[in-house]
Coordinates of C-alpha atoms and ligand atoms in Angstrom, one line a residue:
M1 CA 0.0 0.0 0.0
P2 CA 1.4 3.4 -0.8
A3 CA 1.7 5.8 2.1
R4 CA -1.3 8.1 2.3
M5 CA -2.4 11.0 4.5
A6 CA -5.7 11.5 6.3
H7 CA -8.6 13.1 4.4
R8 CA -8.5 16.2 6.6
V9 CA -5.1 17.2 5.3
A10 CA -5.1 15.6 1.8
G11 CA -6.9 18.5 0.2
L12 CA -4.8 21.3 1.7
G13 CA -2.0 22.7 -0.5
T14 CA 0.9 24.9 0.6
T15 CA -0.2 28.2 1.8
I16 CA -0.1 31.2 -0.5
F17 CA 2.5 32.8 1.7
S18 CA 5.1 30.1 0.9
E19 CA 4.3 30.2 -2.8
I20 CA 4.8 34.0 -2.9
N21 CA 7.9 33.9 -0.7
D22 CA 9.5 31.4 -3.1
L23 CA 8.6 33.4 -6.2
A24 CA 9.8 36.6 -4.6
A25 CA 13.1 35.1 -3.7
Q26 CA 13.5 33.6 -7.2
Y27 CA 12.9 37.1 -8.8
K28 CA 14.7 39.1 -6.0
A29 CA 11.5 41.1 -5.6
V30 CA 11.0 43.5 -2.7
N31 CA 8.8 41.4 -0.5
L32 CA 5.7 43.3 0.7
G33 CA 3.8 40.0 0.9
Q34 CA 4.0 38.4 4.3
G35 CA 3.2 40.5 7.4
R36 CA 6.6 40.0 8.9
P37 CA 8.6 43.1 10.1
D38 CA 12.1 43.3 8.8
F39 CA 13.3 45.1 12.0
D40 CA 13.7 43.9 15.5
G41 CA 11.5 44.2 18.6
P42 CA 12.6 46.3 21.6
R43 CA 16.1 45.4 22.9
V44 CA 15.0 45.3 26.6
V45 CA 12.5 42.6 25.7
I46 CA 15.1 40.5 23.9
D47 CA 17.6 41.0 26.8
A48 CA 15.0 39.8 29.3
A49 CA 14.5 36.5 27.4
V50 CA 18.3 36.1 27.1
A51 CA 18.8 36.8 30.8
A52 CA 16.1 34.2 31.7
M53 CA 18.1 31.6 29.8
Q54 CA 21.5 32.6 31.1
D55 CA 20.6 32.6 34.7
G56 CA 18.9 29.2 34.4
R57 CA 15.4 30.5 35.3
A58 CA 13.7 29.4 32.1
N59 CA 15.4 26.4 30.6
Q60 CA 12.9 23.7 31.7
Y61 CA 9.1 23.3 31.1
P62 CA 7.1 26.3 32.3
P63 CA 3.6 25.9 33.7
G64 CA 1.3 24.9 30.9
L65 CA -1.0 27.9 31.3
G66 CA 1.9 30.3 30.9
I67 CA 4.2 31.7 33.6
A68 CA 2.3 33.7 36.3
P69 CA 4.0 37.1 35.7
L70 CA 3.1 36.9 32.0
R71 CA -0.5 36.0 32.8
Q72 CA -0.6 38.9 35.3
G73 CA 0.9 41.2 32.7
I74 CA -1.8 40.2 30.2
A75 CA -4.5 40.8 32.7
A76 CA -3.1 44.2 33.6
H77 CA -2.7 45.2 29.9
V78 CA -6.4 44.3 29.2
Q79 CA -7.4 46.3 32.3
D80 CA -5.3 49.3 31.5
F81 CA -6.3 49.6 27.8
Y82 CA -9.9 48.4 27.9
G83 CA -11.1 48.4 31.5
L84 CA -11.7 44.6 31.3
E85 CA -11.2 42.5 34.4
I86 CA -9.8 39.1 33.7
N87 CA -8.7 36.5 36.2
S88 CA -5.0 35.9 35.6
E89 CA -5.2 32.4 37.1
T90 CA -8.3 31.1 35.4
G91 CA -9.2 33.5 32.6
V92 CA -6.1 33.5 30.3
V93 CA -4.0 30.9 28.5
V94 CA -0.6 31.6 26.9
T95 CA -0.5 30.0 23.4
S96 CA 1.9 29.4 20.6
G97 CA 1.0 32.7 18.9
A98 CA -2.5 33.8 18.1
A99 CA -2.5 31.0 15.5
E100 CA -2.7 28.3 18.2
G101 CA -5.0 30.6 20.2
V102 CA -7.6 30.7 17.4
Y103 CA -7.2 26.9 16.7
A104 CA -7.7 26.1 20.4
A105 CA -10.7 28.4 20.7
I106 CA -12.4 26.8 17.7
M107 CA -11.7 23.3 19.0
A108 CA -12.9 24.3 22.4
L109 CA -16.2 25.7 21.2
V110 CA -17.4 23.9 18.0
N111 CA -19.2 20.6 17.9
P112 CA -19.7 18.5 14.7
G113 CA -22.5 20.0 12.7
D114 CA -22.3 23.5 14.3
E115 CA -22.3 26.4 12.0
V116 CA -19.5 28.9 12.3
I117 CA -19.7 32.3 10.7
L118 CA -16.6 33.5 9.0
I119 CA -16.3 37.1 7.9
E120 CA -14.5 37.3 4.6
P121 CA -11.7 37.9 3.8
F122 CA -10.4 35.8 6.7
F123 CA -7.0 34.7 8.0
D124 CA -6.2 31.4 6.3
T125 CA -5.9 29.2 9.3
Y126 CA -9.5 29.7 10.5
L127 CA -11.2 27.5 7.9
P128 CA -9.2 24.2 8.3
A129 CA -9.7 24.5 12.1
V130 CA -13.5 24.9 11.7
Q131 CA -13.6 21.9 9.4
W132 CA -11.4 19.7 11.6
A133 CA -13.8 20.5 14.5
G134 CA -16.6 19.2 12.2
G135 CA -18.1 22.7 12.0
V136 CA -19.8 24.1 8.9
P137 CA -18.5 27.4 7.6
V138 CA -21.0 30.1 6.8
Y139 CA -19.6 33.1 4.9
V140 CA -20.4 36.7 5.2
P141 CA -18.3 38.9 2.9
L142 CA -17.0 42.4 3.5
H143 CA -17.7 44.4 0.4
P144 CA -15.2 46.8 -1.4
P145 CA -14.4 49.6 -1.5
A146 CA -15.2 50.4 2.2
W147 CA -15.0 46.7 3.2
T148 CA -18.1 46.7 5.3
F149 CA -20.6 43.9 5.7
N150 CA -24.2 44.0 4.5
V151 CA -26.5 43.9 7.5
D152 CA -29.0 41.7 5.8
E153 CA -26.3 39.2 4.7
L154 CA -25.0 39.1 8.2
R155 CA -28.5 38.6 9.8
A156 CA -29.3 35.8 7.3
A157 CA -26.1 34.0 8.3
F158 CA -27.4 33.4 11.9
T159 CA -29.5 30.3 12.3
E160 CA -30.5 28.0 15.1
R161 CA -27.4 25.9 14.3
T162 CA -24.9 28.8 14.6
R163 CA -22.5 28.2 17.4
A164 CA -19.8 30.8 16.9
I165 CA -18.7 33.8 14.8
I166 CA -15.0 34.5 14.1
L167 CA -14.1 38.2 14.0
N168 CA -10.9 39.9 13.3
T169 CA -10.4 43.6 14.1
P170 CA -8.3 45.5 13.2
H171 CA -8.7 43.4 10.1
N172 CA -6.2 41.5 8.0
P173 CA -6.1 42.1 5.0
T174 CA -8.4 45.1 4.5
G175 CA -7.1 47.3 7.4
R176 CA -10.7 47.9 8.6
V177 CA -11.2 48.7 12.3
F178 CA -14.8 47.8 13.1
T179 CA -16.8 50.6 14.6
R180 CA -18.8 50.4 17.8
D181 CA -22.0 50.4 15.7
E182 CA -20.8 47.5 13.6
L183 CA -19.7 45.5 16.7
A184 CA -23.0 46.3 18.4
M185 CA -24.9 44.9 15.4
I186 CA -22.9 41.7 15.5
A187 CA -23.3 41.5 19.3
A188 CA -27.0 41.9 19.2
L189 CA -27.3 39.0 16.8
C190 CA -25.0 36.9 19.0
L191 CA -27.1 37.6 22.0
E192 CA -30.4 36.9 20.1
H193 CA -29.1 33.6 18.8
D194 CA -26.9 32.5 21.7
V195 CA -23.8 32.6 19.6
M196 CA -20.2 32.7 20.9
V197 CA -17.5 35.0 19.5
I198 CA -13.8 34.2 18.8
S199 CA -12.3 37.7 18.4
D200 CA -8.8 37.8 16.8
E201 CA -7.3 41.1 17.9
V202 CA -3.7 40.6 17.1
Y203 CA -3.5 44.1 15.5
E204 CA -5.1 45.8 18.6
H205 CA -2.3 48.4 18.9
L206 CA -2.0 49.2 15.2
T207 CA -4.7 51.8 14.6
Y208 CA -4.3 55.1 12.8
D209 CA -5.8 58.6 12.6
L210 CA -9.0 58.6 14.5
A211 CA -9.7 54.9 14.5
K212 CA -9.9 53.2 17.9
H213 CA -9.7 49.5 18.6
I214 CA -12.7 48.3 20.5
P215 CA -12.6 44.7 21.9
M216 CA -15.8 42.8 21.3
A217 CA -15.5 41.6 24.9
S218 CA -16.0 45.2 26.1
L219 CA -19.5 45.5 24.7
P220 CA -22.4 44.9 27.2
Y221 CA -23.0 41.2 28.0
M222 CA -20.3 40.1 25.5
F223 CA -17.5 39.2 27.8
E224 CA -19.3 36.1 28.9
R225 CA -19.5 34.8 25.4
T226 CA -16.2 35.9 23.9
L227 CA -12.8 34.3 23.6
T228 CA -10.4 37.1 22.7
V229 CA -7.1 36.1 21.0
S230 CA -4.1 38.3 20.8
S231 CA -0.4 38.0 20.4
A232 CA 3.0 39.7 21.0
A233 CA 3.9 39.2 17.3
K234 CA 2.7 42.5 15.8
T235 CA 2.6 44.7 18.9
F236 CA 6.2 44.1 19.8
S237 CA 7.6 43.3 16.3
L238 CA 8.5 39.8 17.3
T239 CA 6.6 37.5 14.9
G240 CA 9.3 34.8 15.3
W241 CA 8.7 34.4 19.0
K242 CA 5.2 32.9 18.6
I243 CA 3.8 34.0 22.0
G244 CA 0.1 34.7 22.0
W245 CA -2.8 34.4 24.4
V246 CA -6.5 33.8 24.8
Y247 CA -8.6 35.4 27.5
G248 CA -12.3 35.3 28.4
P249 CA -14.7 33.8 30.9
D250 CA -13.4 30.9 33.0
T251 CA -15.6 28.2 31.5
L252 CA -14.7 29.0 27.9
V253 CA -11.0 29.5 28.8
T254 CA -11.0 26.1 30.5
G255 CA -12.0 24.6 27.2
V256 CA -9.1 26.3 25.5
W257 CA -6.8 25.1 28.2
R258 CA -7.8 21.5 27.7
V259 CA -7.0 21.8 24.0
H260 CA -3.7 23.5 24.6
Q261 CA -2.8 21.0 27.2
N262 CA -3.1 18.2 24.7
V263 CA -1.5 19.9 21.7
T264 CA 1.5 22.0 22.8
Y265 CA 1.1 21.8 26.6
A266 CA 3.5 24.6 27.3
L267 CA 5.3 27.4 25.4
N268 CA 8.9 28.6 25.0
H269 CA 9.8 29.5 28.6
P270 CA 12.5 32.2 28.1
R271 CA 10.4 34.2 25.6
Q272 CA 7.6 34.4 28.2
Y273 CA 9.9 36.4 30.4
G274 CA 10.7 38.6 27.4
I275 CA 7.0 39.3 26.8
T276 CA 6.4 39.9 30.5
E277 CA 9.0 42.7 30.1
A278 CA 7.3 43.9 26.9
L279 CA 3.9 44.3 28.7
N280 CA 5.7 46.6 31.2
L281 CA 6.7 49.1 28.5
D282 CA 5.1 52.5 29.1
A283 CA 2.4 54.3 27.1
E284 CA 5.0 56.0 25.0
Y285 CA 6.0 52.7 23.4
Y286 CA 2.5 52.4 21.8
I287 CA 2.5 56.1 20.7
D288 CA 5.8 55.7 19.0
L289 CA 4.7 52.4 17.3
Q290 CA 1.6 54.1 15.9
A291 CA 3.7 57.1 14.7
M292 CA 6.2 54.8 13.0
Y293 CA 3.5 52.8 11.2
T294 CA 1.5 55.9 10.2
H295 CA 4.6 57.2 8.5
K296 CA 5.2 53.8 6.7
R297 CA 1.6 53.6 5.7
D298 CA 1.7 57.0 4.2
L299 CA 4.9 56.4 2.4
L300 CA 3.5 53.2 0.7
L301 CA 0.1 54.8 0.0
A302 CA 1.7 57.7 -1.8
G303 CA 3.7 55.3 -3.9
L304 CA 0.8 53.1 -4.8
R305 CA -1.4 56.1 -5.8
A306 CA 1.4 57.6 -7.9
A307 CA 1.7 54.2 -9.6
G308 CA -1.9 54.4 -10.7
L309 CA -3.4 52.0 -8.0
I310 CA -6.5 53.0 -6.1
A311 CA -6.0 52.6 -2.3
D312 CA -7.8 54.0 0.7
A313 CA -5.8 54.6 3.8
P314 CA -6.2 51.6 6.1
Q315 CA -7.5 52.4 9.6
G316 CA -5.5 49.7 11.2
S317 CA -3.2 46.6 10.8
F318 CA -0.1 47.0 8.6
Y319 CA -1.7 46.2 5.3
V320 CA -3.0 48.3 2.4
M321 CA -5.6 46.8 -0.1
A322 CA -5.0 48.4 -3.5
D323 CA -7.2 48.2 -6.6
F324 CA -5.0 47.6 -9.7
S325 CA -7.8 47.6 -12.3
R326 CA -6.5 50.8 -14.0
V327 CA -3.0 49.3 -14.6
F328 CA -3.6 45.6 -15.2
D329 CA -6.2 43.4 -16.9
G330 CA -6.5 40.1 -15.0
D331 CA -7.3 38.7 -11.6
D332 CA -5.4 39.2 -8.3
V333 CA -3.3 36.1 -8.7
D334 CA -2.3 37.0 -12.3
F335 CA -1.4 40.5 -11.1
T336 CA 0.7 39.2 -8.1
R337 CA 2.7 37.0 -10.4
F338 CA 3.1 39.8 -12.9
L339 CA 4.2 42.3 -10.2
I340 CA 6.8 39.9 -8.8
R341 CA 8.3 38.9 -12.2
E342 CA 8.0 42.2 -14.2
I343 CA 8.1 44.9 -11.5
G344 CA 10.0 43.2 -8.7
V345 CA 7.6 43.7 -5.9
A346 CA 5.7 41.0 -4.1
C347 CA 2.2 41.3 -2.6
I348 CA -0.5 38.9 -1.6
P349 CA -3.6 38.0 -3.7
P350 CA -6.5 38.2 -1.2
S351 CA -8.9 35.9 -3.1
T352 CA -7.3 33.1 -1.1
F353 CA -9.0 34.6 2.0
F354 CA -12.5 34.2 0.4
S355 CA -14.8 31.3 -0.3
D356 CA -15.2 30.4 -4.0
D357 CA -18.5 32.2 -4.2
H358 CA -17.1 35.5 -3.1
K359 CA -13.6 35.5 -4.6
H360 CA -14.8 37.8 -7.4
L361 CA -15.2 40.6 -4.8
T362 CA -11.4 40.9 -4.6
R363 CA -10.6 40.1 -8.2
S364 CA -8.9 43.4 -8.8
H365 CA -7.3 44.0 -5.3
V366 CA -4.0 42.9 -3.8
R367 CA -2.6 43.3 -0.3
F368 CA 0.7 45.1 0.5
A369 CA 2.4 44.9 3.9
F370 CA 4.1 48.0 5.1
C371 CA 5.9 46.5 8.2
K372 CA 9.2 47.1 6.5
E373 CA 12.2 49.5 6.8
D374 CA 11.6 52.8 5.1
A375 CA 14.4 52.1 2.7
V376 CA 12.7 48.9 1.6
L377 CA 9.4 50.7 1.1
E378 CA 11.1 53.4 -0.9
Q379 CA 12.7 50.8 -3.1
A380 CA 9.3 49.2 -3.7
V381 CA 7.7 52.6 -4.5
E382 CA 10.5 53.3 -7.0
R383 CA 9.9 50.0 -8.7
L384 CA 6.1 50.4 -8.6
A385 CA 6.5 53.7 -10.5
K386 CA 7.0 51.7 -13.6
L387 CA 3.3 50.7 -13.4
S388 CA 2.2 54.3 -13.9
L389 CA 3.3 54.1 -17.5
R390 CA 0.5 51.6 -18.1
V391 CA -2.3 54.0 -17.0
Ligands
LIG401 N1 -4.5 36.3 13.1 C1 -4.2 37.2 12.1 C2 -5.4 38.0 11.6 C3 -2.9 37.4 11.7 O1 -2.7 38.3 10.7 C4 -1.9 36.6 12.2 C5 -0.4 36.7 11.7 N2 -0.3 37.2 10.4 C6 -2.2 35.6 13.1 C7 -3.5 35.5 13.6 C8 -1.1 34.7 13.7 O2 -0.4 35.4 14.7 P1 0.8 34.7 15.5 O3 2.0 34.9 14.8 O4 0.8 35.3 16.9 O5 0.4 33.2 15.6

């Protein structure tokens, strides 16, 4: 018998990120594809992790839930920024990045046959996890150019079988930050239909201009039915560390803990000391982070617009969605390949974040990441200028 894999993985190909990275490397393109900063996180944070290794504090298994000072730091952070009270002993689990957090939350909530609402475009790991849990995905698209949901489409997605909705705000890839009104609309439907929320808030500190991140858990009656997932990756420019967390009401968090305990059990110990230090950084850190990213966003936006692309300023995250229909005739995957090969800039085709029925909504858009050194963004802008000749 030839070796064969299980059905649950047989249909999954390599992710679009690896395909783009490979192509970008082959053509030496400026890579604005993956959301991976090309600069380091704060030195004090790195030093704290190194010290915890060198003095022997953190070279063995840590507690499975995460070290106590980190859990206390997460609780204090959520209290300081959003006024939410979480129990650092029973209401938070440290996970291997937000990626494991979302996976564990889905496994902890979804029974076979349960419907799970996914707002499109959605981060690519959500769907396999829903399917592995035996859940049935129900899609609600955000519509361009404002990337808002249609209220009737949202309402129609809620049925007596709906178990959970997965939200992401600030949103990858559109850069939307959901308003209080939008969140309240979703919350009202969740309360009416007794639906739980998995809220992926990894970009919580990356908001621009007047946009303000509002955690779903901070809306009235929503804490009790929301698992909030976040991560140190984007806030502290340490995507390689893979330290994330899930917080919420004790019962739901206990479910997450049971999944976590049987998958990874515990996380890299020294880095937990590092992130404990990161959560102690003062308010200025977050102000500087936003100022840095506002500058990078504006640099890229000006370049994209000068090149003939149509792009609104994102309110959050570190991505810009740009409409290329004035400079290229084809879909987003064609344009991405063209841009890498002919122009020397890599981006991501967002149709991979949509179900087949809704891919057309993003046929003429691509996503650019601006979490890069200014010199890299400037080089990309210089190369993109060649596109303007096509307008
Ligand atoms: N959710 C979203 C929306 C993301 O964009 C990412 C990372 N790109 C993740 C989750 C994964 O985060 P982590 O690296 O902390 O696992």
